[in-house]
Amino acid sequence: SKMMLQRSTRSPKDFKLTPARCTSASSSIRCKPRSLREPSLARPKIHRTAAMLRYASDNMPACADGKFLMDSHFAKDSGLAPRQVFRNLPPSQLYELALAFEPGTHITSTGALATLSGEKMGRSPMDKRIVRDPETEKDLWWGPYSPNYVMDDRTFLTNRERAIDYLNTLDRIFVVDAFVNWDPASRLKIRVVTSRAYHALFMHNMLIRPTPEELESFGEPDFVIYNAGAFPANKYTNFMTSQTSIDLSLKHKEMVILGTMYAGEMKKGVFTLMHYLMPMQGKLSLHSGCNVGARGDVTLFFGLSGTGKTTLSADPKRPLIGDDEHVWCDTGVFNIEGGCYAKCIGLKRETEPEIWNAIRFGTVLENVDYDPATRLVDYDSQRLTENTRASYPIEYISNAQIPCVGGHPQNVILLACDAFGVLPPVSRLTLEQAMYHFISGYTAKVAGTEVGVKEPTATFSACFGSAFLMLHPYKYATMLADKMSRHGTRAWLVNTGWTGGKYGVGKRISLKHTRAIIDAIHNGELERGDYVSTPIFGLQVPTQVTGVPAEILSPEKVWSEKNEFASTLNHLGHMFVKNFQCFSDGDAFVGAEMAARILTGGPSPLPEEMVAKTGFGAITAVVAPPIRA
């Protein structure tokens, strides 16, 4: 069939069914709406010549035999009947198809493929829907504080049909068949059906790539993603609040994407699925980084954006098991993914050489800015978005551990960037404190660009990834405590934020000192020595750490205004307590006794008027005596 391309600068919300010229497929002639031919991309403006399209046509890869797809019960049930199918193409061919048919796609000076995701340049958590069905609803967390917005089965099938109808009109679709979970006993087969070569390359990178023999015997997938993100949802459909919808059905074992071409929705959709399937098998899914030392000692790193999770877990002395998604099972830990999805904003060779060197041929650079003449990427630019990303296979990290598995963790490190400047640089946690702070998922963001705003803002994300949770946070936390107890795992709270005062007064704890703390955790130094207990939070703080000034270990010692320190610390304690009210229904999932035990790990703030009146003396009156390690 003769291929044509019409450039569109419209976003998904502008799609309308307008008359268009006919295109032929096989022996039939179908009229395709112009707006359905290719995904819309806002910039830059590119004019494809007839010669370019002829070149693309002459060099089109051979289509896959569609039998593998059409014989699947998923295709039969959904009505998927594509014109042409490209299955598991190598990066080089996906490059060519993206460059030919996806405006705004270019090869950068590094060899990476730079592309645009359209109007949506980040996830849309308010548009994510979970189908409520009798088989699974009793296990899932619902309610006003849950990330699981409900959808019924009929609406899911309506959206699926809308997605399938769109995919069936296209000249070509891409299929990626691959795996999740490096543990062979936990491995699942994932099928991705999408309209864009960029999406296929992204999931080629992010999933575990099959060998030719594994692909030949792939068979029926365990889960299917239909990515029709270039076409909008009908916002007048039940349960819709916009023209974007990301819908997951555990019953049908399918996911539907409409109205967003941001590739991260596929990655996190798979992670959301794992957050249900793995715990139901007694395996703990975790939003964490993970590395391993020469002695086989594994460490899990938890932390929200800006806490240093990626930087600290990418330690040249310790091979990387994974940067983002893991499972802790009876034999140890394993990575869920086959790739990494790193933030690029502010990326520098000097500070993050592993990520810098991973950006080469085969890498997808999503929504980055670059010089149009030299194709040099400007990693500091926020012209398109602050959420610039790089997707690459994990073997692009020079010290990655392949296979991506390890033993039982020896240390769990919870990272917080405390912009209030009141948490110690490092604290040893009890099991109860580990559960409480894991559930809290605390960090603090500094003031933005609004004139007059100078105060930091507390941010809480349950289990350091609330948007992806399927079960109640208490469920994940009790599983974590159980595994830590059985395997003798230590938990640590590491503050990478401010010291000597809050943001605007104090200064950021140096990366050098934080690395020294992490080294002291890994070499066992912090297992020995003396500890003191902090007021309000009751944290155990070491009195000395090699390479770290002793005075900054206890935050109050480096605050010049002791009364202000007391009120700030106490106020942060109240914020923790208030946030925990979101989980007051936890006893229904873990029992009243465990729920009460979790609460004992939290802070005990004093009445704010009492601290305002008495000052620093109010909090020092309740400090516990020193503790021997």
XYZ file of C-alpha atoms in Angstrom:
629
model
C 0.000 0.000 0.000
C 1.126 3.528 -0.713
C 2.172 5.273 2.498
C 1.462 8.915 3.094
C 2.063 11.171 6.047
C 0.150 14.268 7.062
C 1.851 16.543 9.581
C -0.410 17.496 12.476
C 0.369 19.919 15.273
C -2.773 19.121 17.177
C -2.755 17.581 20.629
C -4.905 14.521 21.481
C -7.693 16.739 22.795
C -8.077 18.262 19.327
C -8.751 14.999 17.480
C -11.928 15.033 15.393
C -13.221 12.578 12.828
C -12.795 14.573 9.629
C -12.973 13.283 6.039
C -9.724 12.063 4.545
C -8.385 10.337 1.492
C -8.615 6.571 1.289
C -5.672 4.266 1.880
C -5.578 0.641 0.909
C -4.633 -2.324 3.062
C -4.452 -5.813 1.592
C -7.411 -6.191 -0.722
C -9.717 -3.748 1.023
C -10.025 0.031 0.882
C -10.633 1.906 4.096
C -11.209 5.581 4.661
C -8.988 6.768 7.458
C -9.622 10.037 9.271
C -6.643 12.315 8.731
C -6.330 12.787 12.462
C -5.776 9.069 12.993
C -2.826 8.612 10.652
C 0.015 9.567 12.949
C 0.396 10.793 16.540
C 0.291 14.550 16.927
C 3.419 16.255 18.157
C 3.595 19.887 19.062
C 7.171 20.725 18.007
C 9.414 21.162 16.186
C 7.832 21.683 12.765
C 9.252 19.234 10.225
C 8.270 18.753 6.620
C 8.611 15.233 5.266
C 9.356 15.114 1.546
C 8.027 12.552 -0.888
C 11.588 11.296 -1.329
C 11.909 10.654 2.421
C 8.677 8.692 2.449
C 9.717 6.670 -0.604
C 12.990 5.867 1.155
C 11.066 4.730 4.236
C 8.795 2.602 2.074
C 11.704 0.972 0.232
C 13.489 0.205 3.515
C 10.451 -0.947 5.469
C 11.280 -4.000 7.603
C 9.472 -7.217 6.803
C 6.190 -7.547 8.648
C 5.830 -10.312 11.196
C 3.537 -13.216 10.490
C 0.442 -12.013 12.330
C -0.514 -15.542 13.364
C 1.307 -15.199 16.713
C -0.930 -12.225 17.473
C -4.219 -13.302 15.943
C -4.124 -16.735 17.606
C -3.938 -15.096 21.032
C -7.148 -15.141 23.035
C -6.440 -11.478 23.873
C -6.700 -10.509 20.184
C -9.767 -12.665 19.632
C -11.515 -11.247 22.667
C -10.618 -7.609 21.959
C -11.111 -7.645 18.180
C -7.536 -6.587 17.444
C -6.972 -6.979 13.682
C -4.044 -4.796 12.572
C -2.995 -4.185 8.979
C 0.743 -4.644 9.520
C 2.551 -5.926 12.595
C 6.209 -5.280 13.434
C 7.283 -7.576 16.265
C 10.367 -7.054 18.433
C 12.262 -4.987 15.886
C 15.888 -4.193 16.764
C 16.757 -0.616 17.790
C 18.231 0.236 14.364
C 14.963 -0.495 12.550
C 12.903 1.254 15.224
C 15.168 4.293 14.758
C 14.424 4.325 11.031
C 10.660 4.034 11.469
C 10.568 6.676 14.201
C 12.583 9.082 12.063
C 10.370 8.462 9.027
C 6.940 8.609 10.629
C 7.180 10.443 13.962
C 7.730 14.200 13.598
C 10.065 15.728 16.141
C 12.349 12.672 16.251
C 16.117 13.086 15.750
C 19.425 11.377 16.407
C 21.553 13.305 18.885
C 25.338 13.635 18.856
C 25.580 10.720 21.306
C 23.681 8.383 18.977
C 20.610 8.375 21.248
C 17.162 8.866 19.743
C 15.537 12.123 20.873
C 11.758 12.135 20.678
C 8.688 13.928 21.990
C 5.762 12.529 23.942
C 3.269 15.180 22.815
C 1.146 17.263 25.135
C 1.661 15.041 28.191
C 5.271 15.064 29.372
C 4.687 13.285 32.660
C 2.387 10.728 34.223
C -1.309 11.489 34.766
C -2.033 9.854 38.168
C -5.486 11.437 38.451
C -6.481 9.680 35.220
C -5.400 6.185 36.288
C -8.287 3.755 36.831
C -8.412 0.290 38.418
C -11.316 -1.971 37.491
C -13.256 -3.080 40.558
C -14.251 -6.716 40.296
C -15.508 -9.288 42.827
C -12.352 -11.412 42.604
C -9.872 -8.763 43.730
C -11.756 -5.863 45.327
C -11.447 -7.232 48.859
C -7.632 -7.133 48.637
C -7.211 -3.678 47.097
C -7.037 -0.374 48.923
C -9.941 1.901 48.076
C -11.044 5.159 49.609
C -10.322 8.899 49.600
C -6.553 8.568 50.199
C -5.972 5.599 47.897
C -4.363 6.130 44.461
C -6.776 3.556 43.038
C -9.606 5.405 41.308
C -12.403 2.989 40.549
C -13.790 1.942 37.160
C -16.365 -0.713 36.317
C -15.824 -3.539 33.854
C -18.208 -2.164 31.234
C -16.354 1.144 31.028
C -13.036 -0.663 30.765
C -14.351 -2.681 27.817
C -15.700 0.519 26.242
C -12.264 2.148 26.461
C -10.579 -1.008 25.233
C -12.821 -1.079 22.175
C -12.027 2.584 21.510
C -8.309 1.803 21.685
C -8.605 -1.297 19.495
C -10.677 0.545 16.893
C -7.947 3.165 16.662
C -5.108 0.630 16.419
C -6.988 -1.282 13.713
C -7.139 1.835 11.493
C -3.376 2.389 11.454
C -1.047 1.428 8.628
C 1.213 -0.332 11.108
C 1.457 -1.286 14.764
C 4.383 -2.408 16.884
C 4.421 -5.368 19.239
C 7.006 -5.972 21.956
C 6.973 -9.397 23.611
C 9.283 -9.507 26.623
C 9.505 -10.402 30.303
C 9.425 -8.863 33.758
C 11.209 -10.187 36.885
C 14.762 -11.520 36.736
C 13.870 -14.343 39.125
C 12.941 -17.276 36.833
C 10.293 -18.519 39.272
C 8.571 -15.122 39.201
C 8.954 -14.318 35.499
C 5.894 -13.064 33.587
C 5.340 -12.528 29.865
C 4.286 -9.002 28.855
C 2.957 -7.990 25.429
C 2.919 -4.324 24.411
C 0.818 -3.246 21.403
C 1.480 0.345 20.372
C 1.262 2.783 17.476
C 4.697 4.382 17.853
C 8.194 3.091 17.142
C 9.460 5.221 20.023
C 7.173 3.363 22.434
C 8.377 0.031 21.091
C 12.023 1.045 21.583
C 11.230 2.337 25.076
C 9.667 -0.965 26.171
C 12.407 -2.920 24.389
C 14.757 -1.113 26.778
C 12.640 -1.310 29.920
C 11.512 -4.948 29.800
C 13.755 -8.015 29.956
C 14.565 -8.841 26.359
C 13.951 -12.422 25.197
C 16.496 -14.487 23.321
C 15.475 -15.598 19.785
C 14.613 -19.004 21.230
C 12.501 -17.478 24.003
C 10.684 -15.295 21.493
C 9.994 -18.290 19.242
C 8.344 -20.147 22.138
C 6.797 -17.047 23.763
C 3.213 -18.273 23.353
C 0.331 -16.607 25.166
C 1.292 -13.507 27.187
C 0.365 -13.126 30.844
C -0.554 -9.457 30.445
C -1.200 -7.111 27.509
C -0.855 -3.324 27.189
C -2.847 -1.608 24.424
C -1.206 1.784 23.979
C -3.502 3.958 21.874
C -2.243 7.096 23.573
C -2.371 9.173 20.361
C -6.178 8.897 20.471
C -8.250 10.480 23.265
C -10.665 8.939 25.694
C -14.257 10.121 25.529
C -14.499 12.399 28.542
C -18.275 11.867 28.651
C -17.826 8.159 29.332
C -18.534 7.070 32.905
C -15.604 7.457 35.329
C -13.702 9.745 32.907
C -12.573 13.185 34.047
C -10.547 14.120 30.965
C -9.526 12.828 27.553
C -6.715 10.877 29.181
C -7.318 7.477 30.730
C -4.932 4.750 31.900
C -7.016 1.705 32.790
C -5.874 -1.548 34.407
C -8.018 -4.669 34.690
C -6.775 -7.541 36.833
C -9.677 -9.678 35.609
C -8.859 -9.243 31.917
C -5.087 -8.998 32.521
C -4.967 -5.949 30.285
C -4.112 -2.274 30.363
C -5.495 0.412 28.056
C -3.872 3.811 27.446
C -5.783 6.667 25.794
C -4.985 10.369 25.480
C -1.324 10.342 26.543
C 1.831 9.326 24.684
C 4.116 9.654 27.718
C 6.019 6.354 27.692
C 6.389 6.212 31.467
C 2.723 5.202 31.746
C 3.612 1.767 30.326
C 6.544 1.256 32.692
C 4.585 2.283 35.773
C 1.531 0.335 34.628
C 3.604 -2.840 34.764
C 4.956 -1.811 38.174
C 1.418 -1.233 39.456
C 0.539 -4.754 38.315
C 3.565 -6.137 40.191
C 2.443 -4.245 43.299
C -0.574 -6.555 43.315
C 0.685 -9.866 41.944
C 3.917 -10.105 43.940
C 2.511 -9.445 47.455
C -0.302 -11.901 46.751
C 2.472 -14.505 46.292
C 4.224 -13.452 49.512
C 6.858 -11.446 47.606
C 7.394 -7.784 48.487
C 7.424 -5.310 45.582
C 9.454 -2.184 46.285
C 10.010 1.220 44.658
C 13.733 1.349 45.346
C 17.268 1.342 44.037
C 19.475 -1.643 44.844
C 23.191 -2.431 44.772
C 25.492 -5.127 46.114
C 28.967 -5.085 47.660
C 31.959 -7.344 47.159
C 30.864 -9.488 50.107
C 27.439 -10.032 48.549
C 25.869 -7.520 50.965
C 22.775 -6.017 49.354
C 21.383 -2.559 50.128
C 17.978 -1.164 49.220
C 17.667 2.608 48.701
C 14.286 4.339 49.042
C 13.780 8.001 48.269
C 11.601 10.475 46.413
C 12.829 12.809 43.688
C 15.700 15.011 44.819
C 16.825 12.814 47.712
C 19.827 11.337 45.897
C 18.519 7.778 45.425
C 19.869 7.422 41.894
C 23.219 9.024 42.704
C 23.833 7.031 45.890
C 22.719 3.670 44.535
C 24.957 4.117 41.446
C 28.146 3.475 43.424
C 31.184 2.504 41.288
C 32.380 0.266 44.158
C 29.099 -1.665 44.259
C 27.452 -3.298 41.210
C 23.935 -2.048 40.447
C 21.115 -4.585 40.625
C 18.572 -1.961 39.565
C 17.663 1.699 39.857
C 13.910 1.720 40.493
C 11.775 -1.435 40.883
C 12.560 -4.574 42.877
C 11.004 -7.555 44.621
C 12.175 -9.179 47.856
C 11.305 -12.886 47.805
C 12.318 -15.983 49.800
C 15.631 -16.306 47.936
C 16.662 -12.628 47.976
C 15.979 -9.613 45.773
C 15.558 -9.257 42.035
C 15.005 -6.425 39.598
C 11.605 -6.250 37.905
C 12.930 -4.471 34.814
C 15.524 -4.877 32.107
C 16.379 -1.198 31.839
C 16.658 2.189 33.530
C 14.545 5.335 33.181
C 16.754 8.115 34.500
C 15.961 11.787 34.934
C 18.200 13.918 32.736
C 17.658 17.410 34.053
C 20.988 18.847 35.172
C 22.863 15.684 34.178
C 26.653 16.081 34.295
C 29.438 13.665 33.434
C 31.320 14.568 36.634
C 28.507 13.772 39.095
C 26.705 10.904 37.350
C 29.186 9.294 34.941
C 27.330 5.964 34.788
C 24.141 7.581 33.462
C 26.088 9.960 31.205
C 27.928 7.085 29.550
C 24.727 5.056 29.157
C 23.270 7.652 26.784
C 24.313 6.268 23.418
C 22.859 4.398 20.444
C 19.732 2.537 21.566
C 18.876 5.030 24.309
C 15.621 6.972 24.103
C 15.908 10.628 25.140
C 12.402 11.786 25.950
C 11.449 15.474 25.747
C 15.029 16.747 25.940
C 16.205 19.977 24.351
C 19.163 20.045 21.965
C 21.014 22.298 19.551
C 19.338 21.860 16.139
C 22.643 22.345 14.306
C 25.038 20.200 16.343
C 22.461 17.854 17.945
C 24.243 18.376 21.270
C 21.784 17.801 24.134
C 21.217 20.613 26.622
C 20.594 18.710 29.851
C 20.087 21.938 31.799
C 17.229 23.125 29.582
C 13.666 23.080 30.916
C 12.207 24.576 27.738
C 10.013 21.548 27.101
C 9.735 20.160 30.631
C 11.735 19.614 33.790
C 10.879 15.913 33.513
C 13.426 15.039 30.807
C 14.229 11.320 30.710
C 16.599 8.705 29.312
C 15.597 5.074 28.793
C 18.334 2.514 28.212
C 19.016 -1.215 28.788
C 20.535 -1.925 32.181
C 23.624 -3.458 30.563
C 24.485 0.079 29.411
C 25.520 0.661 33.048
C 29.126 -0.518 33.151
C 28.950 -2.094 36.617
C 25.433 -3.556 36.394
C 25.021 -6.995 37.907
C 23.625 -9.355 35.272
C 21.458 -11.303 36.038
C 19.913 -8.566 38.180
C 19.500 -10.606 41.361
C 21.037 -10.568 44.827
C 20.805 -12.077 48.281
C 18.717 -10.837 51.176
C 19.376 -7.155 51.952
C 21.684 -6.381 54.832
C 20.675 -2.706 54.903
C 17.587 -0.688 54.051
C 18.268 3.043 53.618
C 15.369 5.519 53.664
C 16.450 8.818 52.110
C 14.866 12.164 52.966
C 15.828 15.604 51.742
C 14.742 17.509 54.850
C 14.616 21.164 53.847
C 13.501 22.065 57.386
C 17.015 21.114 58.554
C 15.968 19.303 61.736
C 16.520 15.622 60.933
C 19.980 14.129 61.619
C 22.216 13.184 58.670
C 21.862 9.538 59.734
C 19.717 7.653 62.227
C 19.370 3.977 63.087
C 15.749 2.827 63.087
C 13.884 0.194 65.063
C 11.537 -2.121 63.143
C 8.583 0.006 64.229
C 10.306 3.207 63.106
C 11.268 1.549 59.825
C 7.618 0.688 59.155
C 6.424 4.168 60.141
C 8.954 6.084 58.041
C 8.565 3.669 55.107
C 4.820 4.315 55.143
C 5.374 8.073 55.516
C 7.749 8.340 52.535
C 8.871 11.813 53.604
C 10.914 14.453 51.883
C 10.614 18.242 51.617
C 10.623 20.462 48.572
C 12.172 23.902 48.643
C 10.307 27.040 47.688
C 9.426 27.547 44.055
C 9.652 30.653 41.906
C 6.576 32.395 43.318
C 7.491 35.786 44.773
C 7.493 35.867 48.577
C 7.412 32.073 49.097
C 10.394 31.114 51.222
C 9.252 28.186 53.368
C 9.979 24.527 52.477
C 7.023 22.213 51.874
C 6.711 18.725 53.341
C 5.938 15.968 50.834
C 4.743 12.486 51.756
C 4.385 9.550 49.372
C 3.396 6.256 50.997
C 6.044 3.542 50.647
C 8.033 6.058 48.557
C 5.693 5.445 45.615
C 2.070 6.009 46.576
C 0.872 6.422 42.969
C 1.625 2.748 42.231
C 0.259 1.047 45.347
C -2.531 -1.489 44.973
C -2.717 -2.675 48.577
C -2.891 -0.654 51.787
C 0.528 0.798 52.784
C 0.358 -1.088 56.086
C 0.407 -4.348 54.113
C 3.685 -3.522 52.368
C 5.224 -2.176 55.596
C 4.429 -5.282 57.645
C 5.876 -7.482 54.905
C 9.024 -5.334 54.969
C 9.343 -5.629 58.766
C 8.800 -9.382 58.623
C 11.548 -9.886 56.049
C 13.912 -7.554 57.895
C 13.315 -9.441 61.145
C 13.885 -12.865 59.546
C 17.096 -11.844 57.785
C 18.628 -9.457 60.348
C 18.352 -6.395 58.104
C 19.187 -2.967 59.525
C 17.177 0.160 58.654
C 18.624 3.665 58.432
C 17.119 7.106 57.866
C 19.577 9.296 55.945
C 18.903 13.018 55.542
C 20.450 14.497 52.390
C 18.818 17.890 52.984
C 19.789 20.872 55.102
C 21.852 21.370 58.234
C 22.413 24.400 60.476
C 18.981 25.817 59.668
C 16.159 25.362 57.226
C 16.385 26.118 53.508
C 17.436 29.745 53.049
C 19.317 29.793 56.368
C 21.360 26.593 56.640
C 23.266 24.753 53.944
C 22.821 21.471 52.077
C 24.559 18.486 53.632
C 27.516 17.815 51.349
C 27.454 14.784 49.066
C 30.922 13.960 50.405
C 29.557 13.607 53.936
C 26.540 11.606 52.768
C 28.804 9.201 50.871
C 30.933 8.824 54.008
C 27.788 7.908 55.943
C 26.775 5.316 53.344
C 30.292 3.865 53.439
C 30.100 3.654 57.245
C 26.828 1.741 56.947
C 28.320 -0.671 54.425
C 31.622 -1.323 56.226
C 29.891 -1.999 59.542
C 31.257 1.043 61.387
C 27.788 2.150 62.465
C 27.133 -1.248 64.047
C 29.613 -0.208 66.728
C 29.913 2.852 68.943
C 27.577 5.053 70.937
C 24.187 6.472 70.002
C 22.023 9.221 71.444
C 18.263 9.566 71.115
C 16.726 12.660 69.542
C 13.743 14.570 70.926
C 10.245 14.338 69.351
C 11.164 11.630 66.793
C 13.145 9.348 69.147
C 15.735 8.547 66.491
C 19.046 6.837 67.392
C 21.944 9.007 66.193
C 25.613 7.936 66.206
C 27.973 10.203 68.099
C 30.670 9.880 65.430
C 31.087 8.805 61.801
C 34.455 8.692 60.031
C 34.751 11.572 57.592
C 31.759 13.495 58.972
C 32.066 16.476 61.382
C 30.713 15.296 64.742
C 28.780 18.530 65.351
C 26.422 18.075 62.357
C 25.327 14.608 63.503
C 23.044 16.255 66.082
C 21.190 19.021 64.193
C 20.458 21.201 67.230
C 24.199 21.723 67.781
C 24.570 23.624 64.500
C 21.412 25.744 64.797
C 22.175 29.186 66.169
C 18.537 29.751 67.166
C 17.766 26.829 69.492
C 14.179 27.882 70.199
C 13.442 28.057 66.468
C 14.958 24.601 66.058
C 12.619 23.257 68.738
C 9.494 24.753 67.174
C 10.491 23.612 63.670
C 11.228 20.050 64.817
C 7.991 19.875 66.769
C 5.998 21.262 63.833
C 7.478 18.630 61.506
C 6.399 15.985 64.004
C 2.830 17.280 63.811
C 2.967 17.101 60.007
C 3.966 13.428 60.199
C 1.106 12.686 62.582
C -1.408 14.519 60.399
C -0.240 12.675 57.281
C -0.645 9.336 59.055
C -4.349 9.983 59.501
C -4.663 8.993 55.826
C -3.954 5.404 56.862
C -6.378 5.127 59.789
C -8.147 2.212 58.087
C -5.001 0.097 58.188
C -6.181 -2.200 60.972
C -8.654 -3.757 58.531
C -5.670 -5.013 56.500
C -3.107 -6.007 59.156
C -5.104 -6.228 62.390
C -5.465 -3.805 65.295
C -2.372 -5.054 67.150
C -0.003 -4.511 64.209
C -1.595 -1.170 63.370
C -0.981 0.005 66.937
C 2.607 -1.266 66.796
C 3.291 0.736 63.632
C 2.112 3.932 65.337
C 4.679 3.493 68.114
C 7.408 4.140 65.536
C 6.237 7.681 64.866
C 7.084 11.027 66.499
C 5.541 12.293 69.730
C 5.144 16.040 69.140
C 4.292 18.348 72.012
C 1.499 20.951 71.993
C 2.766 23.751 69.756
C 1.765 26.470 72.212
C 3.860 24.732 74.886
C 6.983 24.726 72.700
C 6.324 28.312 71.629
C 6.218 29.335 75.289
C 9.042 27.202 76.729
C 11.306 26.942 73.686
C 14.240 24.540 73.449
C 13.823 23.434 77.070
C 10.444 21.875 76.256
C 11.914 19.253 73.946
C 15.168 18.550 75.832
C 13.209 17.615 78.940
C 12.045 14.366 77.280
C 15.297 13.170 75.638
C 16.271 9.558 76.403
C 19.737 8.630 77.792
C 22.623 7.513 75.511
C 22.427 4.062 73.919
C 25.260 1.595 73.329
C 25.371 -0.014 69.881
